[in-house]
Amino acid sequence: MKVRTRFAPSPTGNMHIGNLRTALYGYLFAKKTGGDFVVRIEDTDQVRLQESATEIIFKTLEQTGLDYDEGPGKEGDCGPYFQSERRPLYMEYAKKLIEKGAAYYCFCTDEQLEQDRASAETKGETYKYPKTCLNLSKEEIEKRIARGEKFVIRQNTPSDKEVSFDDAIFGHVTVNSNDLDDMILLKSDGLPTYNFANVVDDHLMGITHVLRGCEYLSSTPKYNLLYEAFGWEPPIYVHLPLIMRDAQHKLSKRHGDKSFHDLLDDGFLTDAVVNYIALLGWNDGTNKEIYTREELIEAFSLEGISKSPSIFDINKLRWMNSEYIKALDFDKFYEMALPWLEKEEILKQYDSRKLLKLIQSRTEILSEIPEKLKFLPSVKEHTTEMYCHKKFKLDVDGAKESLIQVLDKYKAIDNWNETTIHDALISLAQETGKKNGMIMWPARVALCGLDSTPGGAVELADIIGKEETIKRIENAIKMFN
Ligand code: GLU
């Protein structure tokens, strides 16, 4: 059997982390097993539909390299892949269910349903549609349809039946059909609900493994009743664990949790985010954390998916992002980082390649770049204590002495560049018998006013230029007087 997975997003907004993980796992499993990864756009909920959301879906799949084998723009044998273009199909299949007694027309108005609900509530009962329209005669149905009355088609759930299925992650799930409502399959606008369309389409598209969020776990028995009524083989269900913001709360856009594109806007790299998301609910039993795409495909298995929720840890993602940034070749980093420099007018006065070389290995996310370079236009107020350094055996007096010596050396350099600055400082160490750090440390603090400096005394001096370097060292010496 050739594996066929699908990603079936509803275009209702941004690409959330959970959705992207579903897409990724579906892709990885298909690629691992030599199967097909299918994309289907579930756009039947006209109320929640957002124009731009479909674009976001395709853009995300492209950016993340989750290439699909079949879907919009890549027609296979099972199209169309937009559910809104499959409308006639759903009516046809709903009618088949009606013939089998597994579904029925319902003409109840909203007011009537509201009354039923209210009366159930007053009796303290859980509301379930009371099957009012189940036994309408064929003639009456035809008459009412001909009169133009609005109708929906509902599932006819059998009473008191154990409905169960085996989920690849969550194991055996059973519910009693008395706890299931006669859900709407086809709405009065002729479009299907998710509950119906997912079954019809997964079957018609030959999907073998349904990977999706575990919020669908409890509805799946209802879907299995539909498969049964049609006489179709249900797919293998792979419900994915929850992603949490912390121990108590699910990740949710309503609470401001970031979407995939929000993370990119914050300066995370696509590959780092995808790598991190892969580990949210899956591991291959090793401690490995950084994976190339090929390695992920190779290592991925359904057995590695856990059923316990995983926590989206932004600090872990930052760490992973910094590893990706470090591993970029400089030209690639430069290309990615440049837009962040350009947002800050002041940084345009400096050599952008040198600036970015300085901070590549010290950057966790690209948006920190301007902050890291804040020392360039001017040195922040700081204290003489920052010049003291245990390891370099530097106290206030020692630091001052080094600064005075460094100043002379800097002043004597004619041709100002990294090599001449480097040679001057090293020769100072040799002449004075001081360790390099005793010379370099005070100089670098003086040049940026920070004790966690974005670079060494040589690179910093080179970038800010001779005149500014001398000014900063002189100002620092004044602090000691
Ligand atoms: N359209 C559903 C959603 O976006 C898909 C659920 C599924 O994968 O079956 O949540």
Short mmCIF file of C-alpha atoms and ligand atoms in Angstrom, two decimals:
data_model
loop_
_atom_site.label_atom_id
_atom_site.label_comp_id
_atom_site.label_asym_id
_atom_site.label_seq_id
_atom_site.Cartn_x
_atom_site.Cartn_y
_atom_site.Cartn_z
CA MET A 1 0.00 0.00 0.00
CA LYS A 2 1.40 3.37 -0.98
CA VAL A 3 1.15 5.81 1.90
CA ARG A 4 -0.87 8.97 1.20
CA THR A 5 -1.02 11.70 3.81
CA ARG A 6 -2.67 15.04 3.51
CA PHE A 7 -2.50 18.52 4.94
CA ALA A 8 -6.00 19.96 5.00
CA PRO A 9 -5.90 23.48 6.38
CA SER A 10 -8.87 25.81 6.63
CA PRO A 11 -7.90 29.23 5.29
CA THR A 12 -9.07 31.19 8.29
CA GLY A 13 -6.02 33.21 9.30
CA ASN A 14 -2.33 32.90 10.00
CA MET A 15 -0.30 29.73 9.92
CA HIS A 16 -0.21 28.53 13.49
CA ILE A 17 2.54 26.43 14.94
CA GLY A 18 0.22 23.45 15.41
CA ASN A 19 -0.90 23.58 11.78
CA LEU A 20 2.62 23.80 10.51
CA ARG A 21 3.61 20.82 12.65
CA THR A 22 0.69 18.82 11.19
CA ALA A 23 1.87 19.69 7.69
CA LEU A 24 5.46 18.83 8.55
CA TYR A 25 4.66 15.43 10.06
CA GLY A 26 2.39 14.55 7.14
CA TYR A 27 5.17 15.53 4.75
CA LEU A 28 7.90 13.69 6.66
CA PHE A 29 5.88 10.50 6.96
CA ALA A 30 5.01 10.51 3.26
CA LYS A 31 8.62 11.16 2.24
CA LYS A 32 9.97 8.59 4.67
CA THR A 33 7.73 5.88 3.28
CA GLY A 34 8.00 6.85 -0.38
CA GLY A 35 4.38 7.98 -0.32
CA ASP A 36 2.44 11.03 -1.48
CA PHE A 37 1.79 14.21 0.42
CA VAL A 38 -1.49 15.79 -0.64
CA VAL A 39 -2.73 19.31 0.10
CA ARG A 40 -6.43 20.07 0.28
CA ILE A 41 -7.89 23.45 1.13
CA GLU A 42 -10.90 23.15 3.44
CA ASP A 43 -12.71 26.32 2.52
CA THR A 44 -16.32 25.38 3.15
CA ASP A 45 -16.88 27.58 6.16
CA GLN A 46 -17.79 30.78 4.34
CA VAL A 47 -18.16 32.73 7.58
CA ARG A 48 -14.62 32.11 8.83
CA LEU A 49 -12.96 32.32 5.43
CA GLN A 50 -10.18 34.90 4.96
CA GLU A 51 -9.00 35.87 1.51
CA SER A 52 -5.35 36.20 2.41
CA ALA A 53 -5.21 32.97 4.37
CA THR A 54 -4.97 30.70 1.33
CA GLU A 55 -2.00 32.69 0.14
CA ILE A 56 -0.39 32.33 3.56
CA ILE A 57 -0.81 28.56 3.36
CA PHE A 58 0.91 28.28 -0.02
CA LYS A 59 3.59 30.76 0.93
CA THR A 60 4.37 28.79 4.09
CA LEU A 61 4.58 25.47 2.26
CA GLU A 62 6.93 27.01 -0.24
CA GLN A 63 9.10 28.77 2.32
CA THR A 64 9.44 25.65 4.43
CA GLY A 65 10.07 23.40 1.44
CA LEU A 66 7.12 21.15 2.24
CA ASP A 67 6.59 20.31 -1.40
CA TYR A 68 3.40 18.47 -2.06
CA ASP A 69 2.84 15.80 -4.64
CA GLU A 70 -0.78 16.65 -5.27
CA GLY A 71 -2.91 19.65 -4.51
CA PRO A 72 -3.87 23.03 -5.92
CA GLY A 73 -1.67 23.77 -8.91
CA LYS A 74 -0.41 20.18 -8.92
CA GLU A 75 -3.46 18.37 -10.09
CA GLY A 76 -3.50 14.62 -9.62
CA ASP A 77 -6.38 12.22 -10.13
CA CYS A 78 -8.34 13.33 -7.08
CA GLY A 79 -8.98 17.03 -7.70
CA PRO A 80 -10.25 19.61 -7.36
CA TYR A 81 -8.32 20.22 -4.15
CA PHE A 82 -10.35 23.18 -2.96
CA GLN A 83 -13.40 21.84 -1.18
CA SER A 84 -15.51 24.75 -2.39
CA GLU A 85 -14.99 23.40 -5.93
CA ARG A 86 -16.18 19.95 -4.93
CA ARG A 87 -19.67 21.07 -3.91
CA PRO A 88 -21.73 18.72 -6.16
CA LEU A 89 -19.84 15.73 -4.82
CA TYR A 90 -20.94 16.28 -1.25
CA MET A 91 -24.62 16.41 -2.19
CA GLU A 92 -24.21 13.23 -4.16
CA TYR A 93 -22.63 11.42 -1.22
CA ALA A 94 -25.06 12.85 1.30
CA LYS A 95 -27.89 11.44 -0.80
CA LYS A 96 -26.21 8.04 -0.75
CA LEU A 97 -26.24 8.16 3.02
CA ILE A 98 -29.90 9.14 3.02
CA GLU A 99 -30.70 6.10 0.87
CA LYS A 100 -28.89 3.93 3.39
CA GLY A 101 -30.82 5.46 6.30
CA ALA A 102 -27.60 6.89 7.74
CA ALA A 103 -28.64 10.51 7.14
CA TYR A 104 -31.81 12.53 6.76
CA TYR A 105 -33.19 15.91 5.67
CA CYS A 106 -33.87 18.35 8.44
CA PHE A 107 -36.06 21.42 7.95
CA CYS A 108 -35.98 22.73 11.50
CA THR A 109 -35.60 26.48 11.68
CA ASP A 110 -33.09 28.26 13.89
CA GLU A 111 -35.94 29.39 16.17
CA GLN A 112 -37.14 25.85 16.59
CA LEU A 113 -33.66 24.56 17.37
CA GLU A 114 -33.23 27.37 19.86
CA GLN A 115 -36.47 26.40 21.59
CA ASP A 116 -35.37 22.74 21.77
CA ARG A 117 -32.09 23.80 23.24
CA ALA A 118 -33.71 26.06 25.82
CA SER A 119 -36.15 23.40 26.91
CA ALA A 120 -33.34 20.84 27.29
CA GLU A 121 -31.51 23.35 29.44
CA THR A 122 -34.50 23.98 31.70
CA LYS A 123 -34.76 20.25 32.24
CA GLY A 124 -31.05 20.17 33.05
CA GLU A 125 -30.37 17.87 30.10
CA THR A 126 -27.48 18.08 27.66
CA TYR A 127 -28.89 19.25 24.37
CA LYS A 128 -28.93 16.84 21.46
CA TYR A 129 -30.90 17.35 18.30
CA PRO A 130 -34.11 15.39 19.04
CA LYS A 131 -34.32 13.79 15.57
CA THR A 132 -37.52 15.80 14.88
CA CYS A 133 -37.20 15.40 11.10
CA LEU A 134 -35.99 11.80 11.07
CA ASN A 135 -39.23 10.24 9.95
CA LEU A 136 -40.61 12.72 7.42
CA SER A 137 -42.19 10.94 4.48
CA LYS A 138 -40.60 11.07 1.06
CA GLU A 139 -43.60 13.04 -0.26
CA GLU A 140 -43.39 15.62 2.48
CA ILE A 141 -39.68 16.07 1.94
CA GLU A 142 -40.16 16.58 -1.79
CA LYS A 143 -42.99 19.03 -1.19
CA ARG A 144 -41.01 21.10 1.25
CA ILE A 145 -37.95 21.18 -0.98
CA ALA A 146 -40.12 22.19 -3.95
CA ARG A 147 -41.60 24.99 -1.81
CA GLY A 148 -38.06 26.29 -1.37
CA GLU A 149 -37.82 25.54 2.34
CA LYS A 150 -34.28 25.58 3.64
CA PHE A 151 -32.87 22.28 4.77
CA VAL A 152 -29.73 20.66 6.09
CA ILE A 153 -28.74 17.02 5.99
CA ARG A 154 -27.94 15.36 9.31
CA GLN A 155 -26.19 12.20 10.27
CA ASN A 156 -28.56 9.60 11.72
CA THR A 157 -26.58 8.35 14.68
CA PRO A 158 -27.69 4.92 15.83
CA SER A 159 -28.70 4.61 19.46
CA ASP A 160 -26.74 2.80 22.10
CA LYS A 161 -23.93 1.49 20.00
CA GLU A 162 -20.29 1.20 21.04
CA VAL A 163 -18.25 3.05 18.46
CA SER A 164 -14.51 2.66 18.61
CA PHE A 165 -11.32 3.00 16.65
CA ASP A 166 -7.61 2.55 17.18
CA ASP A 167 -5.52 5.65 16.99
CA ALA A 168 -1.84 5.20 16.16
CA ILE A 169 -0.86 7.52 19.00
CA PHE A 170 -3.71 7.52 21.51
CA GLY A 171 -4.63 3.84 21.24
CA HIS A 172 -8.14 2.46 21.53
CA VAL A 173 -10.87 5.11 21.73
CA THR A 174 -14.49 4.12 22.42
CA VAL A 175 -17.65 6.16 22.82
CA ASN A 176 -21.28 5.23 23.15
CA SER A 177 -23.29 6.55 20.24
CA ASN A 178 -25.87 7.92 22.69
CA ASP A 179 -23.28 10.59 23.45
CA LEU A 180 -23.10 11.63 19.81
CA ASP A 181 -25.30 14.28 18.29
CA ASP A 182 -26.95 13.98 14.87
CA MET A 183 -24.44 16.37 13.42
CA ILE A 184 -25.07 18.43 10.32
CA LEU A 185 -23.30 17.00 7.28
CA LEU A 186 -24.54 19.37 4.63
CA LYS A 187 -25.45 22.96 5.45
CA SER A 188 -28.35 24.93 4.03
CA ASP A 189 -25.94 26.69 1.65
CA GLY A 190 -25.22 23.30 0.08
CA LEU A 191 -21.69 23.18 1.41
CA PRO A 192 -20.54 20.37 3.69
CA THR A 193 -19.38 20.74 7.25
CA TYR A 194 -15.86 19.68 8.10
CA ASN A 195 -17.40 16.63 9.77
CA PHE A 196 -18.69 15.34 6.46
CA ALA A 197 -16.18 16.68 3.98
CA ASN A 198 -13.16 15.22 5.74
CA VAL A 199 -14.63 11.74 5.44
CA VAL A 200 -15.72 12.00 1.82
CA ASP A 201 -12.48 13.63 0.71
CA ASP A 202 -10.09 11.46 2.68
CA HIS A 203 -11.79 8.48 1.10
CA LEU A 204 -11.98 9.83 -2.44
CA MET A 205 -8.41 11.07 -2.27
CA GLY A 206 -7.17 7.68 -1.14
CA ILE A 207 -5.68 9.00 2.08
CA THR A 208 -4.16 6.14 4.06
CA HIS A 209 -2.99 8.04 7.16
CA VAL A 210 -4.80 11.00 8.64
CA LEU A 211 -2.41 13.10 10.71
CA ARG A 212 -4.14 15.95 12.50
CA GLY A 213 -4.43 17.71 15.85
CA CYS A 214 -5.88 15.75 18.77
CA GLU A 215 -8.80 18.18 19.02
CA TYR A 216 -10.42 15.88 16.44
CA LEU A 217 -9.89 12.75 18.51
CA SER A 218 -13.31 12.83 20.16
CA SER A 219 -15.19 13.42 16.88
CA THR A 220 -13.47 10.61 15.06
CA PRO A 221 -15.95 7.90 16.19
CA LYS A 222 -18.68 9.89 14.39
CA TYR A 223 -16.59 9.86 11.24
CA ASN A 224 -16.11 6.14 11.57
CA LEU A 225 -19.89 5.67 11.61
CA LEU A 226 -19.94 7.43 8.25
CA TYR A 227 -17.19 5.21 6.85
CA GLU A 228 -19.16 2.23 8.07
CA ALA A 229 -22.39 3.46 6.49
CA PHE A 230 -20.65 3.98 3.16
CA GLY A 231 -18.93 0.62 3.45
CA TRP A 232 -15.53 2.27 3.20
CA GLU A 233 -12.32 1.32 4.96
CA PRO A 234 -11.37 4.09 7.41
CA PRO A 235 -7.83 5.49 7.23
CA ILE A 236 -5.25 5.03 9.96
CA TYR A 237 -5.68 7.87 12.39
CA VAL A 238 -2.65 9.61 13.82
CA HIS A 239 -3.78 12.30 16.23
CA LEU A 240 -0.98 14.61 17.28
CA PRO A 241 -0.40 15.77 20.84
CA LEU A 242 -1.29 19.22 22.07
CA ILE A 243 1.21 22.04 21.94
CA MET A 244 1.16 24.10 25.12
CA ARG A 245 2.34 27.57 26.02
CA ASP A 246 3.02 26.39 29.58
CA ALA A 247 1.91 23.53 31.81
CA GLN A 248 -1.69 24.78 31.91
CA HIS A 249 -2.41 26.59 28.68
CA LYS A 250 -2.65 25.51 25.09
CA LEU A 251 -0.81 27.57 22.52
CA SER A 252 -3.43 29.89 21.12
CA LYS A 253 -3.59 32.88 18.86
CA ARG A 254 -6.17 34.50 21.08
CA HIS A 255 -3.58 34.68 23.82
CA GLY A 256 -1.06 36.29 21.54
CA ASP A 257 1.01 33.21 20.80
CA LYS A 258 3.04 33.71 17.69
CA SER A 259 2.23 32.33 14.28
CA PHE A 260 4.91 31.04 11.95
CA HIS A 261 5.19 34.39 10.18
CA ASP A 262 5.26 36.29 13.47
CA LEU A 263 8.34 34.26 14.35
CA LEU A 264 9.97 35.09 11.03
CA ASP A 265 9.15 38.75 11.59
CA ASP A 266 10.92 38.46 14.94
CA GLY A 267 14.05 37.31 13.18
CA PHE A 268 13.81 33.55 13.49
CA LEU A 269 15.03 31.53 10.52
CA THR A 270 12.62 29.28 8.67
CA ASP A 271 14.83 26.22 8.95
CA ALA A 272 15.35 26.68 12.67
CA VAL A 273 11.61 27.03 13.27
CA VAL A 274 10.84 23.93 11.22
CA ASN A 275 13.56 21.97 13.01
CA TYR A 276 12.22 23.08 16.38
CA ILE A 277 8.62 22.28 15.46
CA ALA A 278 9.65 18.78 14.37
CA LEU A 279 10.68 18.12 17.97
CA LEU A 280 7.41 19.35 19.45
CA GLY A 281 5.87 15.95 20.04
CA TRP A 282 8.34 13.71 18.26
CA ASN A 283 11.82 12.37 18.90
CA ASP A 284 13.86 9.55 17.48
CA GLY A 285 14.96 8.22 20.85
CA THR A 286 18.32 10.02 20.73
CA ASN A 287 19.42 13.39 22.11
CA LYS A 288 19.99 14.80 18.67
CA GLU A 289 18.38 18.19 18.21
CA ILE A 290 19.66 19.73 15.00
CA TYR A 291 18.47 17.95 11.89
CA THR A 292 18.79 18.68 8.22
CA ARG A 293 15.64 18.03 6.21
CA GLU A 294 17.10 14.75 4.91
CA GLU A 295 17.95 13.66 8.43
CA LEU A 296 14.43 14.43 9.59
CA ILE A 297 12.93 12.35 6.80
CA GLU A 298 15.31 9.53 7.60
CA ALA A 299 14.67 9.60 11.34
CA PHE A 300 10.92 10.23 11.31
CA SER A 301 8.51 7.53 12.40
CA LEU A 302 5.00 7.45 13.86
CA GLU A 303 6.38 5.45 16.81
CA GLY A 304 8.46 8.48 17.78
CA ILE A 305 5.35 10.67 18.25
CA SER A 306 4.40 11.09 21.87
CA LYS A 307 0.89 11.47 23.21
CA SER A 308 1.81 13.81 26.02
CA PRO A 309 1.59 17.52 25.30
CA SER A 310 4.76 19.38 24.50
CA ILE A 311 5.60 22.89 25.59
CA PHE A 312 6.59 25.51 23.07
CA ASP A 313 9.73 26.90 24.68
CA ILE A 314 10.75 30.14 23.01
CA ASN A 315 14.16 30.10 24.74
CA LYS A 316 14.92 26.70 23.31
CA LEU A 317 13.91 27.99 19.91
CA ARG A 318 16.20 31.01 20.38
CA TRP A 319 19.08 28.69 21.17
CA MET A 320 18.34 26.57 18.13
CA ASN A 321 18.09 29.68 15.99
CA SER A 322 21.50 30.86 17.17
CA GLU A 323 22.95 27.49 16.17
CA TYR A 324 21.46 27.92 12.71
CA ILE A 325 22.79 31.45 12.47
CA LYS A 326 26.29 30.34 13.47
CA ALA A 327 26.22 27.61 10.86
CA LEU A 328 25.26 29.96 7.99
CA ASP A 329 28.02 30.85 5.62
CA PHE A 330 28.75 34.51 6.01
CA ASP A 331 27.29 35.65 2.69
CA LYS A 332 24.00 33.96 3.48
CA PHE A 333 23.93 35.50 6.95
CA TYR A 334 24.73 38.87 5.42
CA GLU A 335 21.86 38.62 3.00
CA MET A 336 19.42 37.65 5.76
CA ALA A 337 20.65 40.18 8.28
CA LEU A 338 21.04 43.21 6.03
CA PRO A 339 17.37 44.24 6.13
CA TRP A 340 17.63 44.50 9.91
CA LEU A 341 20.57 46.91 9.61
CA GLU A 342 18.84 48.99 7.02
CA LYS A 343 15.98 49.71 9.37
CA GLU A 344 18.45 51.73 11.48
CA GLU A 345 19.60 54.83 9.62
CA ILE A 346 22.63 55.34 11.82
CA LEU A 347 24.14 51.97 10.98
CA LYS A 348 24.48 53.02 7.36
CA GLN A 349 27.61 55.01 8.24
CA TYR A 350 29.53 51.82 8.89
CA ASP A 351 30.80 48.94 6.82
CA SER A 352 27.85 46.56 6.98
CA ARG A 353 29.87 43.46 6.16
CA LYS A 354 32.27 44.14 8.99
CA LEU A 355 29.43 44.88 11.39
CA LEU A 356 27.66 41.67 10.58
CA LYS A 357 30.83 39.60 10.72
CA LEU A 358 31.36 40.96 14.17
CA ILE A 359 28.06 39.76 15.53
CA GLN A 360 27.13 36.65 13.54
CA SER A 361 28.25 34.25 16.24
CA ARG A 362 26.65 36.35 18.97
CA THR A 363 23.18 36.69 17.46
CA GLU A 364 20.27 34.53 18.57
CA ILE A 365 17.57 36.16 16.45
CA LEU A 366 17.99 38.66 13.65
CA SER A 367 15.83 41.31 15.30
CA GLU A 368 18.48 41.72 18.03
CA ILE A 369 20.94 43.09 15.53
CA PRO A 370 20.14 46.80 15.94
CA GLU A 371 20.21 46.42 19.72
CA LYS A 372 23.59 44.69 19.59
CA LEU A 373 24.98 47.58 17.58
CA LYS A 374 23.58 50.36 19.74
CA PHE A 375 27.09 51.21 20.95
CA LEU A 376 28.10 52.40 17.48
CA PRO A 377 26.77 55.94 17.50
CA SER A 378 27.76 56.52 21.11
CA VAL A 379 29.02 54.76 24.20
CA LYS A 380 26.54 54.33 27.01
CA GLU A 381 27.34 55.66 30.43
CA HIS A 382 29.23 53.00 32.33
CA THR A 383 31.45 52.47 35.37
CA THR A 384 35.14 51.87 35.98
CA GLU A 385 34.24 48.56 37.64
CA MET A 386 33.43 47.17 34.25
CA TYR A 387 37.12 47.43 33.37
CA CYS A 388 38.17 45.18 36.20
CA HIS A 389 38.62 41.54 35.28
CA LYS A 390 39.56 38.76 37.67
CA LYS A 391 40.94 36.39 35.10
CA PHE A 392 43.13 39.07 33.56
CA LYS A 393 44.12 40.30 37.04
CA LEU A 394 42.90 43.76 36.21
CA ASP A 395 41.92 46.21 38.91
CA VAL A 396 40.97 49.86 38.41
CA ASP A 397 44.59 51.07 38.39
CA GLY A 398 45.75 48.32 36.07
CA ALA A 399 42.93 49.03 33.66
CA LYS A 400 43.74 52.73 33.62
CA GLU A 401 47.40 52.03 32.97
CA SER A 402 46.54 49.74 30.06
CA LEU A 403 44.19 52.32 28.57
CA ILE A 404 46.90 54.97 28.61
CA GLN A 405 49.32 52.62 26.87
CA VAL A 406 46.65 51.54 24.36
CA LEU A 407 45.90 55.16 23.54
CA ASP A 408 49.51 55.81 22.56
CA LYS A 409 49.58 52.70 20.41
CA TYR A 410 46.31 53.56 18.65
CA LYS A 411 47.52 57.10 18.02
CA ALA A 412 50.72 55.85 16.40
CA ILE A 413 48.94 53.76 13.78
CA ASP A 414 49.04 55.34 10.32
CA ASN A 415 47.28 52.89 8.13
CA TRP A 416 44.19 52.01 10.18
CA ASN A 417 42.98 48.47 9.53
CA GLU A 418 42.47 45.21 11.38
CA THR A 419 46.01 43.98 10.82
CA THR A 420 47.77 47.16 11.91
CA ILE A 421 45.52 47.53 14.96
CA HIS A 422 46.06 43.91 15.89
CA ASP A 423 49.84 44.15 15.51
CA ALA A 424 49.97 47.34 17.55
CA LEU A 425 48.10 45.84 20.50
CA ILE A 426 50.08 42.60 20.42
CA SER A 427 53.36 44.47 20.34
CA LEU A 428 52.17 46.47 23.35
CA ALA A 429 51.58 43.22 25.24
CA GLN A 430 55.03 42.03 24.32
CA GLU A 431 56.72 45.29 25.26
CA THR A 432 54.98 45.53 28.63
CA GLY A 433 55.05 41.83 29.42
CA LYS A 434 51.28 41.96 29.97
CA LYS A 435 48.92 39.21 28.94
CA ASN A 436 46.92 40.05 25.78
CA GLY A 437 43.68 40.16 27.78
CA MET A 438 45.07 42.86 30.08
CA ILE A 439 45.44 45.10 27.06
CA MET A 440 42.44 44.05 25.00
CA TRP A 441 39.81 43.95 27.72
CA PRO A 442 39.96 47.57 28.87
CA ALA A 443 40.15 48.69 25.23
CA ARG A 444 37.05 46.80 24.19
CA VAL A 445 35.04 48.05 27.18
CA ALA A 446 36.08 51.62 26.40
CA LEU A 447 35.07 51.26 22.77
CA CYS A 448 31.53 50.09 23.43
CA GLY A 449 30.74 50.78 27.09
CA LEU A 450 29.46 47.25 27.57
CA ASP A 451 30.87 44.39 29.57
CA SER A 452 29.38 41.85 27.24
CA THR A 453 30.98 43.30 24.16
CA PRO A 454 29.88 42.51 20.62
CA GLY A 455 33.47 42.14 19.49
CA GLY A 456 37.12 42.45 20.39
CA ALA A 457 39.27 45.58 20.66
CA VAL A 458 40.67 45.06 17.18
CA GLU A 459 37.43 44.63 15.22
CA LEU A 460 35.62 47.32 17.20
CA ALA A 461 38.39 49.86 16.64
CA ASP A 462 38.52 49.02 12.96
CA ILE A 463 34.78 49.47 12.53
CA ILE A 464 34.40 52.76 14.38
CA GLY A 465 37.55 54.30 12.86
CA LYS A 466 40.70 55.92 14.27
CA GLU A 467 39.29 59.26 15.29
CA GLU A 468 36.31 57.84 17.18
CA THR A 469 38.49 55.13 18.76
CA ILE A 470 40.86 57.70 20.17
CA LYS A 471 38.01 59.83 21.42
CA ARG A 472 36.46 56.88 23.23
CA ILE A 473 39.71 55.78 24.86
CA GLU A 474 40.39 59.36 26.01
CA ASN A 475 36.89 59.63 27.46
CA ALA A 476 37.35 56.35 29.26
CA ILE A 477 40.64 57.49 30.79
CA LYS A 478 38.87 60.61 32.05
CA MET A 479 36.44 58.39 33.97
CA PHE A 480 39.35 57.12 36.08
CA ASN A 481 40.53 60.57 37.15
N1 GLU B 1 -9.47 21.92 8.22
C1 GLU B 1 -9.09 21.34 9.47
C2 GLU B 1 -8.29 22.36 10.24
O1 GLU B 1 -7.72 23.25 9.65
C3 GLU B 1 -8.24 20.14 9.21
C4 GLU B 1 -8.36 19.05 10.18
C5 GLU B 1 -7.83 17.80 9.55
O2 GLU B 1 -6.63 17.74 9.28
O3 GLU B 1 -8.61 16.89 9.31
O4 GLU B 1 -8.24 22.27 11.45
#
